[in-house]
Amino acid sequence: MKRQMIETEERERRERQRIERAERAKMRDQAWLIDVTSTSRRRLSSVRQNAHTNTGDGEDIISSLPDSLLCHILSFLPIRDSVATSILSSRWRPLWTLVPILHLDQKQLIEPYPDERNKKFKFVDIVLRIWTLRNAISNPTPPLHKLFIHWYHYCLPFYVDTLVRAANLRDLQELDLHLCNYHPHQPLELPRSLYFSTTLVVLKLGADIRLNPPSACVFPCLRILLLKCVTFANRDSLSTILNACPVLLDLSLHVVDKYLNNLDEFNVIVLVATLKRLHLHWNVHPSSKYIFQINTPALEYIHFRGYLNRDDVLEKLPDVVECVIQIEDCEKSDDYAKRVWDFMGKLYNVISMELSIITALILFQGSNHEDIPTFHNLSCLKFCGDIWFDWNAWHVVHLLLCQAPKLQTLNFEHSILLGLNFYKPNPCLEEPLNIPECMSSHLTTCHYKGLRGTTKDMELIRKILEAARVLKTMKITLLSYLGSRRKLCIRNELRKFQRSSQNCQIAFDDGHFT
């Protein structure tokens, strides 16, 4: 009898402990929800605050909308604001859990976020509570279609792996993971089942993630793929993934050599017949043994940034109509300049081109190259980036203008000065040069952003105004930090420049360009 009493008391004690733990967990969830909603309520706009405003008949119009439409509206809100709507009424309480998009961004949920150790709620706690509350409803309709996890500090890959595995991959259409692991030598390995997703349309992976796809992997619906500074298990990991994407349209690839230290060999081979857009940031020094090969006959847009290796291969790209080229300079040699010109020659049908100042300087250094391509369809050309001390502006610009006989729009967008002697005149600028064909008959618009009023800046504008015979608009955006007196002096000086075109108007933007 005594033994039975002891067992009964023990069971009662355990039950009381279970109830207390459940109540404490509930209180923590309520405290988090109150904290989120109180913060979000202060941030809600007047439109959101009036979401529950009644009409003259006392009817709540918004709340009378169907769940599917309300969830669609909530999908455009930050997760904080979406959760905050649960306090409006019992009608709204479960709606945020039915939104098919779950966006877990540390910068949005933890403010400020650099040191979470002193925060009331850590990011991992918030993520787990959101996930728990969302999954409290069984078989939500619609199911989760998009999952975003951006974890920048003190990332715990175990929890991310758990969430990805818990998501129903049969319904997931978009996965966006950007992780910064506290121990970068222990990157997250994606679940094997993910490599066989038949529903994924968008896959974006960044930072401390290791790709180790099985040879038989397949992404039959994947159209957008972004891989930024991820690591690869072997030399063929990237090729395996690309070969598994038969309908890929958009590829963004950022390769950094320090993430390839675990591999003796690694080649970026992009052989995708359906690809329309390519962003390739190749931050791998030419002295390395890695190369890239691009063969994408349907490509329409390319953005290349980085170095050119000796063995890099770029096939002809006849359908490319827009390009952004930011080639880094690492070899002061004619051979490197020739490689850059050969690279540019593959883009012979381009209509819109953006060149970094460094790329333009390299091309100018190789201007004696025999087979300089002509861009017969180029109508818009832009020079952007930092101005270097050896920026012989008019000579470099003139070289490119001569290769674009149908150019209509010329843009400059400069930022900081790098080097000395920018205010000293360059005698080379006074040398007579022939007028490019485009400036005689096609160039109608020129926009210069970031004008400082240096000798080289002003001389370049003067040369363009003198040579452009059909120019209609010269728009000038001065740097915002220039004083009003300095701006006035620049304007007055520009107005005195001789203009070859009688219809040319100089427009000043008191801008906002910094």
Coordinates of C-alpha atoms in Angstrom, one line a residue:
M1 CA 0.0 0.0 0.0
K2 CA 2.8 2.4 0.9
R3 CA 4.6 1.5 -2.3
Q4 CA 1.5 2.4 -4.4
M5 CA 1.2 5.7 -2.6
I6 CA 4.8 6.5 -3.4
E7 CA 4.3 5.7 -7.0
T8 CA 1.2 7.7 -7.2
E9 CA 2.9 10.8 -5.7
E10 CA 5.8 10.3 -8.1
R11 CA 3.4 10.3 -11.1
E12 CA 1.6 13.4 -9.8
R13 CA 5.0 15.1 -9.3
R14 CA 6.0 14.3 -12.9
E15 CA 2.7 15.5 -14.2
R16 CA 3.0 18.8 -12.3
Q17 CA 6.5 19.3 -13.7
R18 CA 5.3 18.6 -17.2
I19 CA 2.5 21.1 -16.8
E20 CA 4.9 23.7 -15.4
R21 CA 7.3 23.2 -18.3
A22 CA 4.4 23.6 -20.8
E23 CA 3.2 26.7 -19.1
R24 CA 6.8 28.2 -19.1
A25 CA 7.1 27.4 -22.8
K26 CA 3.8 29.0 -23.5
M27 CA 4.7 32.1 -21.5
R28 CA 8.0 32.3 -23.5
D29 CA 6.1 32.1 -26.8
Q30 CA 3.6 34.7 -25.6
A31 CA 6.4 37.0 -24.4
W32 CA 8.1 36.6 -27.8
L33 CA 4.8 37.2 -29.6
I34 CA 4.2 40.3 -27.5
D35 CA 7.7 41.6 -28.1
V36 CA 7.4 41.0 -31.9
T37 CA 3.9 42.5 -32.2
S38 CA 4.6 45.5 -30.0
T39 CA 7.7 46.3 -32.0
S40 CA 5.9 45.7 -35.3
R41 CA 2.9 47.7 -34.3
R42 CA 5.1 50.8 -33.9
R43 CA 6.4 50.2 -37.4
L44 CA 3.1 49.5 -39.1
S45 CA 2.1 52.2 -41.6
S46 CA -1.2 54.1 -41.4
V47 CA -2.5 51.8 -44.1
R48 CA -1.8 48.7 -42.1
Q49 CA -3.1 50.3 -38.9
N50 CA -6.4 50.9 -40.7
A51 CA -6.6 47.3 -41.9
H52 CA -9.4 46.7 -39.4
T53 CA -11.2 50.0 -39.9
N54 CA -15.0 49.4 -40.1
T55 CA -17.3 50.8 -42.8
G56 CA -20.4 52.8 -42.0
D57 CA -22.3 49.5 -41.6
G58 CA -19.9 48.2 -39.1
E59 CA -18.5 45.6 -41.4
D60 CA -14.8 44.8 -41.5
I61 CA -14.2 44.7 -45.3
I62 CA -10.6 43.4 -45.2
S63 CA -11.4 40.7 -42.7
S64 CA -14.2 39.5 -44.9
L65 CA -11.8 38.6 -47.7
P66 CA -11.1 34.9 -48.2
D67 CA -8.1 33.3 -46.5
S68 CA -6.2 32.8 -49.7
L69 CA -6.3 36.5 -50.6
L70 CA -5.4 37.6 -47.1
C71 CA -2.4 35.2 -47.0
H72 CA -1.3 36.5 -50.4
I73 CA -1.3 40.0 -49.0
L74 CA 0.6 38.9 -45.9
S75 CA 3.2 37.2 -48.1
F76 CA 4.5 40.7 -49.1
L77 CA 5.0 41.8 -45.5
P78 CA 8.1 41.3 -43.4
I79 CA 7.7 38.3 -41.0
R80 CA 7.5 40.7 -38.0
D81 CA 4.5 42.6 -39.5
S82 CA 2.9 39.4 -40.7
V83 CA 3.0 37.9 -37.2
A84 CA 1.7 41.2 -35.7
T85 CA -1.6 40.9 -37.6
S86 CA -2.5 38.0 -35.3
I87 CA -3.5 40.5 -32.6
L88 CA -6.1 42.2 -34.7
S89 CA -8.8 39.6 -34.0
S90 CA -9.5 35.9 -33.7
R91 CA -10.1 36.0 -37.5
W92 CA -6.5 37.1 -38.1
R93 CA -4.8 34.9 -35.5
P94 CA -4.0 31.9 -37.6
L95 CA -3.6 33.6 -41.0
W96 CA 0.2 34.3 -40.8
T97 CA 0.8 30.6 -40.2
L98 CA -0.9 29.9 -43.6
V99 CA 1.4 32.2 -45.7
P100 CA 3.3 30.0 -48.2
I101 CA 6.4 32.1 -47.8
L102 CA 8.6 31.9 -44.7
H103 CA 11.3 34.6 -44.7
L104 CA 13.7 34.2 -41.7
D105 CA 16.2 37.0 -42.0
Q106 CA 18.4 37.7 -38.9
K107 CA 18.8 41.4 -39.9
Q108 CA 15.0 41.8 -39.8
L109 CA 14.2 39.7 -36.7
I110 CA 17.2 40.8 -34.5
E111 CA 17.9 44.6 -34.4
P112 CA 20.7 45.3 -33.9
Y113 CA 22.2 41.9 -34.5
P114 CA 26.0 42.0 -34.2
D115 CA 26.1 40.4 -30.7
E116 CA 23.2 38.2 -29.8
R117 CA 24.6 37.0 -26.5
N118 CA 23.1 40.0 -24.7
K119 CA 19.7 39.9 -26.4
K120 CA 16.5 39.0 -24.9
F121 CA 15.7 36.6 -27.7
K122 CA 18.3 34.9 -29.8
F123 CA 17.7 34.3 -33.5
V124 CA 17.6 30.6 -33.1
D125 CA 14.9 30.9 -30.5
I126 CA 12.8 33.1 -32.7
V127 CA 13.2 30.8 -35.7
L128 CA 12.2 27.7 -33.7
R129 CA 9.2 29.5 -32.2
I130 CA 8.0 30.7 -35.6
W131 CA 8.5 27.2 -37.0
T132 CA 6.6 25.6 -34.0
L133 CA 3.7 28.0 -34.2
R134 CA 3.4 27.7 -37.9
N135 CA 3.4 23.9 -37.9
A136 CA 0.8 23.8 -35.1
I137 CA -1.8 23.6 -37.9
S138 CA -1.6 20.3 -39.7
N139 CA -1.7 20.2 -43.5
P140 CA -1.8 23.9 -44.1
T141 CA -3.2 25.1 -47.4
P142 CA -1.4 26.2 -49.4
P143 CA 1.8 24.4 -48.3
L144 CA 5.2 26.1 -47.9
H145 CA 6.4 27.2 -51.3
K146 CA 9.3 29.5 -50.4
L147 CA 11.8 29.2 -47.6
F148 CA 14.4 31.9 -46.9
I149 CA 17.0 31.6 -44.1
H150 CA 19.6 34.3 -43.9
W151 CA 21.7 33.7 -40.8
Y152 CA 24.7 36.1 -40.6
H153 CA 26.1 35.6 -37.1
Y154 CA 26.5 32.6 -34.8
C155 CA 24.8 30.3 -37.3
L156 CA 24.0 26.8 -36.1
P157 CA 23.9 24.5 -39.2
F158 CA 22.2 21.7 -37.3
Y159 CA 19.0 23.8 -36.9
V160 CA 19.1 24.9 -40.6
D161 CA 19.5 21.3 -41.7
T162 CA 16.6 20.3 -39.4
L163 CA 14.3 23.0 -40.9
V164 CA 15.2 22.2 -44.5
R165 CA 14.6 18.5 -43.9
A166 CA 11.3 19.4 -42.1
A167 CA 10.1 21.4 -45.1
N168 CA 8.1 19.4 -47.6
L169 CA 10.4 19.2 -50.6
R170 CA 7.6 17.9 -52.7
D171 CA 6.0 21.4 -52.6
L172 CA 9.0 23.7 -52.1
Q173 CA 9.5 25.9 -55.1
E174 CA 12.1 28.4 -53.9
L175 CA 15.0 27.8 -51.3
D176 CA 17.3 30.7 -50.3
L177 CA 20.0 29.9 -47.8
H178 CA 22.7 32.4 -46.8
L179 CA 24.7 31.2 -43.7
C180 CA 27.7 32.4 -41.9
N181 CA 28.9 29.6 -39.6
Y182 CA 30.7 30.4 -36.4
H183 CA 33.0 27.5 -37.4
P184 CA 33.6 28.0 -41.2
H185 CA 35.5 24.8 -41.5
Q186 CA 32.2 23.0 -40.7
P187 CA 29.9 24.1 -43.5
L188 CA 26.3 22.9 -43.9
E189 CA 25.8 19.9 -46.2
L190 CA 22.5 19.9 -48.0
P191 CA 20.2 16.9 -47.5
R192 CA 20.6 14.4 -50.3
S193 CA 16.9 14.5 -51.1
L194 CA 17.2 18.1 -52.0
Y195 CA 19.3 17.2 -55.1
F196 CA 16.3 15.3 -56.5
S197 CA 13.7 18.0 -56.0
T198 CA 11.1 18.0 -58.9
T199 CA 9.5 21.3 -57.8
L200 CA 12.4 23.7 -57.1
V201 CA 12.3 26.6 -59.5
V202 CA 14.7 28.9 -57.6
L203 CA 17.8 27.8 -55.6
K204 CA 20.1 30.4 -53.9
L205 CA 22.9 29.3 -51.7
G206 CA 25.5 31.5 -50.1
A207 CA 28.6 31.4 -47.8
D208 CA 29.1 28.4 -45.5
I209 CA 27.4 25.7 -47.5
R210 CA 29.2 22.7 -49.1
L211 CA 27.9 21.2 -52.3
N212 CA 28.2 17.5 -52.7
P213 CA 25.7 16.4 -55.3
P214 CA 25.2 12.8 -56.3
S215 CA 26.0 12.0 -59.9
A216 CA 22.4 11.1 -60.6
C217 CA 20.9 14.4 -59.2
V218 CA 18.3 16.2 -61.2
F219 CA 16.5 19.5 -61.0
P220 CA 13.9 19.3 -63.8
C221 CA 12.2 22.6 -63.0
L222 CA 15.1 24.7 -61.8
R223 CA 15.3 28.0 -63.7
I224 CA 17.3 30.3 -61.4
L225 CA 20.5 29.2 -59.6
L226 CA 22.7 31.3 -57.4
L227 CA 25.9 30.0 -55.8
K228 CA 27.9 32.6 -53.9
C229 CA 31.2 31.7 -52.2
V230 CA 30.1 28.1 -51.4
T231 CA 32.5 25.3 -51.2
F232 CA 32.6 22.2 -53.4
A233 CA 33.2 18.6 -52.4
N234 CA 35.1 17.8 -55.6
R235 CA 36.2 19.1 -58.9
D236 CA 33.0 18.0 -60.7
S237 CA 30.5 19.2 -58.1
L238 CA 29.5 22.3 -60.1
S239 CA 29.4 20.5 -63.4
T240 CA 27.2 17.8 -61.9
I241 CA 24.7 20.4 -60.7
L242 CA 24.6 22.3 -64.0
N243 CA 24.2 19.1 -66.0
A244 CA 21.2 18.4 -63.8
C245 CA 19.3 21.6 -64.8
P246 CA 17.8 21.1 -68.3
V247 CA 15.7 24.3 -68.3
L248 CA 18.1 26.7 -66.4
L249 CA 17.7 30.3 -67.5
D250 CA 19.6 32.4 -64.9
L251 CA 22.9 31.5 -63.3
S252 CA 24.8 33.6 -60.8
L253 CA 28.2 32.2 -59.8
H254 CA 30.7 33.8 -57.4
V255 CA 33.9 31.8 -57.1
V256 CA 36.7 32.8 -54.8
D257 CA 40.0 30.9 -54.8
K258 CA 40.3 30.6 -51.0
Y259 CA 37.2 28.4 -51.1
L260 CA 38.9 26.1 -53.5
N261 CA 41.9 25.4 -51.3
N262 CA 40.6 21.9 -50.6
L263 CA 40.7 21.0 -54.3
D264 CA 43.7 20.3 -56.4
E265 CA 41.7 20.9 -59.6
F266 CA 38.5 22.8 -60.3
N267 CA 37.0 24.0 -63.5
V268 CA 34.0 26.1 -64.1
I269 CA 32.4 24.6 -67.2
V270 CA 29.1 26.2 -68.1
L271 CA 27.6 24.2 -71.0
V272 CA 23.9 25.1 -70.7
A273 CA 22.0 25.4 -73.9
T274 CA 18.9 27.1 -72.3
L275 CA 20.8 29.8 -70.3
K276 CA 19.7 33.4 -70.9
R277 CA 21.5 35.3 -68.1
L278 CA 24.9 34.7 -66.6
H279 CA 26.5 36.6 -63.6
L280 CA 30.1 35.3 -63.2
H281 CA 32.3 36.7 -60.5
W282 CA 35.6 34.9 -61.0
N283 CA 37.7 36.1 -58.1
V284 CA 40.5 33.6 -58.9
H285 CA 44.0 34.9 -59.6
P286 CA 45.4 34.0 -63.0
S287 CA 48.4 32.3 -61.4
S288 CA 46.1 29.6 -60.1
K289 CA 45.4 26.3 -62.0
Y290 CA 41.7 26.9 -62.3
I291 CA 39.9 27.8 -65.5
F292 CA 36.4 28.5 -66.8
Q293 CA 34.7 27.6 -70.0
I294 CA 31.5 29.2 -71.2
N295 CA 29.5 27.8 -74.0
T296 CA 25.9 29.2 -73.8
P297 CA 24.6 29.8 -77.3
A298 CA 21.2 31.2 -76.1
L299 CA 22.8 33.7 -73.7
E300 CA 21.3 37.3 -73.8
Y301 CA 22.9 38.9 -70.8
I302 CA 26.4 38.5 -69.2
H303 CA 27.9 40.2 -66.2
F304 CA 31.6 39.2 -65.8
R305 CA 33.7 40.4 -63.0
G306 CA 37.2 39.2 -62.1
Y307 CA 40.4 37.9 -63.7
L308 CA 41.1 36.3 -67.0
N309 CA 43.3 33.2 -67.0
R310 CA 45.4 32.1 -69.9
D311 CA 43.3 29.0 -70.6
D312 CA 39.9 30.5 -70.2
V313 CA 37.5 29.7 -73.0
L314 CA 34.6 31.9 -74.0
E315 CA 32.7 30.7 -77.1
K316 CA 31.0 33.1 -79.5
L317 CA 27.8 34.6 -78.0
P318 CA 25.8 35.9 -80.9
D319 CA 22.6 36.5 -79.0
V320 CA 24.1 38.6 -76.1
V321 CA 22.5 42.0 -76.3
E322 CA 23.6 43.4 -72.9
C323 CA 26.8 43.0 -71.0
V324 CA 28.6 44.3 -67.9
I325 CA 32.3 43.7 -68.0
Q326 CA 34.5 44.4 -64.9
I327 CA 37.9 42.7 -65.7
E328 CA 40.5 43.1 -63.0
D329 CA 44.1 44.1 -64.0
C330 CA 46.8 41.8 -62.7
E331 CA 49.4 41.7 -65.5
K332 CA 50.8 44.9 -67.0
S333 CA 51.4 43.1 -70.3
D334 CA 50.3 43.2 -73.9
D335 CA 49.4 39.6 -73.7
Y336 CA 46.8 40.2 -70.9
A337 CA 45.3 43.1 -72.9
K338 CA 45.1 40.9 -76.0
R339 CA 43.2 38.3 -73.9
V340 CA 40.7 41.0 -72.8
W341 CA 40.2 42.1 -76.4
D342 CA 39.6 38.5 -77.4
F343 CA 37.1 38.2 -74.6
M344 CA 35.3 41.3 -75.8
G345 CA 35.3 40.1 -79.4
K346 CA 32.9 37.3 -78.5
L347 CA 30.3 39.9 -77.6
Y348 CA 30.2 41.4 -81.1
N349 CA 26.4 41.7 -81.3
V350 CA 25.9 43.5 -78.0
I351 CA 23.5 46.5 -77.9
S352 CA 24.2 47.8 -74.3
M353 CA 27.6 47.6 -72.8
E354 CA 28.9 48.7 -69.4
L355 CA 32.7 48.8 -68.8
S356 CA 34.6 49.4 -65.6
I357 CA 37.3 52.0 -65.8
I358 CA 40.0 49.3 -65.2
T359 CA 38.6 47.3 -68.2
A360 CA 38.7 50.4 -70.4
L361 CA 42.3 51.1 -69.4
I362 CA 43.3 47.5 -70.2
L363 CA 41.7 47.8 -73.6
F364 CA 43.5 51.0 -74.2
Q365 CA 46.8 49.4 -73.3
G366 CA 46.1 46.8 -76.0
S367 CA 44.9 49.2 -78.7
N368 CA 47.7 48.0 -81.0
H369 CA 46.1 44.6 -81.1
E370 CA 45.5 43.6 -84.7
D371 CA 42.0 42.2 -84.4
I372 CA 40.1 44.8 -82.4
P373 CA 36.4 44.0 -82.7
T374 CA 33.8 46.5 -84.0
F375 CA 30.5 46.6 -82.2
H376 CA 28.1 47.4 -85.0
N377 CA 24.9 47.1 -83.0
L378 CA 26.1 48.9 -79.8
S379 CA 23.8 51.8 -79.0
C380 CA 24.5 52.4 -75.3
L381 CA 27.9 52.5 -73.7
K382 CA 28.6 53.2 -70.0
F383 CA 32.0 53.8 -68.2
C384 CA 31.7 53.3 -64.4
G385 CA 33.9 52.8 -61.3
D386 CA 36.8 54.5 -59.7
I387 CA 39.0 56.9 -61.7
W388 CA 42.6 55.8 -61.6
F389 CA 45.7 58.0 -61.9
D390 CA 46.4 56.8 -65.4
W391 CA 42.9 57.4 -66.7
N392 CA 43.6 59.2 -70.0
A393 CA 39.9 59.9 -70.3
W394 CA 39.5 61.2 -73.8
H395 CA 41.9 58.8 -75.4
V396 CA 40.3 55.7 -73.8
V397 CA 36.8 56.9 -74.6
H398 CA 37.7 57.8 -78.1
L399 CA 39.1 54.3 -78.7
L400 CA 35.8 52.7 -77.8
L401 CA 33.7 55.2 -79.7
C402 CA 35.6 54.4 -82.8
Q403 CA 34.6 50.8 -82.4
A404 CA 30.9 51.6 -82.0
P405 CA 29.7 53.4 -85.2
K406 CA 26.0 53.5 -84.2
L407 CA 26.3 54.6 -80.6
Q408 CA 23.5 56.8 -79.4
T409 CA 23.9 57.1 -75.6
L410 CA 27.1 57.6 -73.7
N411 CA 27.2 57.5 -69.9
F412 CA 29.8 58.0 -67.2
E413 CA 29.4 57.1 -63.6
H414 CA 32.5 57.7 -61.4
S415 CA 33.1 57.4 -57.7
I416 CA 36.3 58.0 -55.9
L417 CA 39.7 59.2 -57.1
L418 CA 42.6 56.7 -56.8
G419 CA 46.1 58.2 -57.2
L420 CA 47.6 61.7 -57.6
N421 CA 48.0 64.4 -60.2
F422 CA 44.4 64.6 -61.2
Y423 CA 44.4 68.3 -61.5
K424 CA 47.5 68.5 -63.6
P425 CA 46.8 68.9 -67.4
N426 CA 47.6 65.9 -69.6
P427 CA 49.4 67.1 -72.8
C428 CA 48.2 64.0 -74.6
L429 CA 44.6 65.3 -74.5
E430 CA 45.7 68.2 -76.8
E431 CA 46.7 65.9 -79.6
P432 CA 44.3 66.0 -82.5
L433 CA 42.2 62.9 -83.0
N434 CA 39.8 62.0 -85.8
I435 CA 36.1 62.2 -84.9
P436 CA 34.4 58.8 -84.4
E437 CA 31.6 58.0 -86.8
C438 CA 29.0 57.8 -84.1
M439 CA 29.7 61.4 -82.9
S440 CA 29.0 62.7 -86.4
S441 CA 25.6 61.1 -86.9
H442 CA 24.3 59.0 -84.0
L443 CA 25.3 60.2 -80.5
T444 CA 22.4 62.2 -79.1
T445 CA 22.6 61.7 -75.3
C446 CA 25.5 62.0 -72.8
H447 CA 25.1 61.7 -69.0
Y448 CA 28.0 62.3 -66.6
K449 CA 27.4 61.3 -63.0
G450 CA 29.9 62.2 -60.3
L451 CA 31.6 65.2 -61.9
R452 CA 34.2 66.8 -59.6
G453 CA 35.4 69.5 -61.9
T454 CA 39.0 68.1 -62.2
T455 CA 41.0 69.0 -65.3
K456 CA 40.5 65.6 -66.8
D457 CA 36.8 65.6 -66.1
M458 CA 36.2 69.0 -67.7
E459 CA 38.5 68.3 -70.6
L460 CA 36.6 65.1 -71.4
I461 CA 33.3 66.9 -71.5
R462 CA 34.8 69.7 -73.6
K463 CA 36.0 67.1 -76.2
I464 CA 32.6 65.4 -76.4
L465 CA 30.8 68.8 -76.8
E466 CA 33.2 69.8 -79.6
A467 CA 33.0 66.5 -81.5
A468 CA 29.4 65.4 -81.1
R469 CA 27.6 67.0 -84.0
V470 CA 24.0 65.7 -83.3
L471 CA 24.1 65.8 -79.5
K472 CA 20.8 66.9 -78.0
T473 CA 21.4 66.5 -74.2
M474 CA 24.5 66.7 -72.0
K475 CA 23.3 65.9 -68.5
I476 CA 25.7 66.7 -65.6
T477 CA 25.3 65.3 -62.1
L478 CA 27.7 67.0 -59.7
L479 CA 28.9 65.3 -56.6
S480 CA 26.7 66.2 -53.7
Y481 CA 29.5 67.1 -51.3
L482 CA 30.8 69.9 -53.5
G483 CA 30.1 73.4 -52.0
S484 CA 27.6 75.7 -53.7
R485 CA 30.3 78.1 -54.8
R486 CA 32.3 75.3 -56.4
K487 CA 29.2 74.0 -58.2
L488 CA 28.4 77.4 -59.5
C489 CA 32.0 77.8 -60.9
I490 CA 31.7 74.4 -62.6
R491 CA 28.4 75.3 -64.2
N492 CA 29.7 78.6 -65.5
E493 CA 32.8 77.0 -67.0
L494 CA 30.7 74.2 -68.7
R495 CA 28.4 76.8 -70.2
K496 CA 31.3 78.5 -71.9
F497 CA 32.4 75.3 -73.8
Q498 CA 31.9 75.3 -77.5
R499 CA 29.3 73.0 -78.8
S500 CA 29.3 71.4 -82.2
S501 CA 25.6 70.7 -82.1
Q502 CA 23.4 73.8 -82.2
N503 CA 20.6 71.8 -80.5
C504 CA 22.6 70.6 -77.5
Q505 CA 21.3 71.5 -74.1
I506 CA 23.3 71.2 -70.9
A507 CA 21.2 70.0 -68.0
F508 CA 22.4 70.1 -64.4
D509 CA 21.2 67.7 -61.7
D510 CA 21.8 69.0 -58.2
G511 CA 22.0 65.7 -57.2
H512 CA 22.1 63.1 -55.1
F513 CA 25.1 61.3 -56.5
T514 CA 27.8 60.6 -53.9

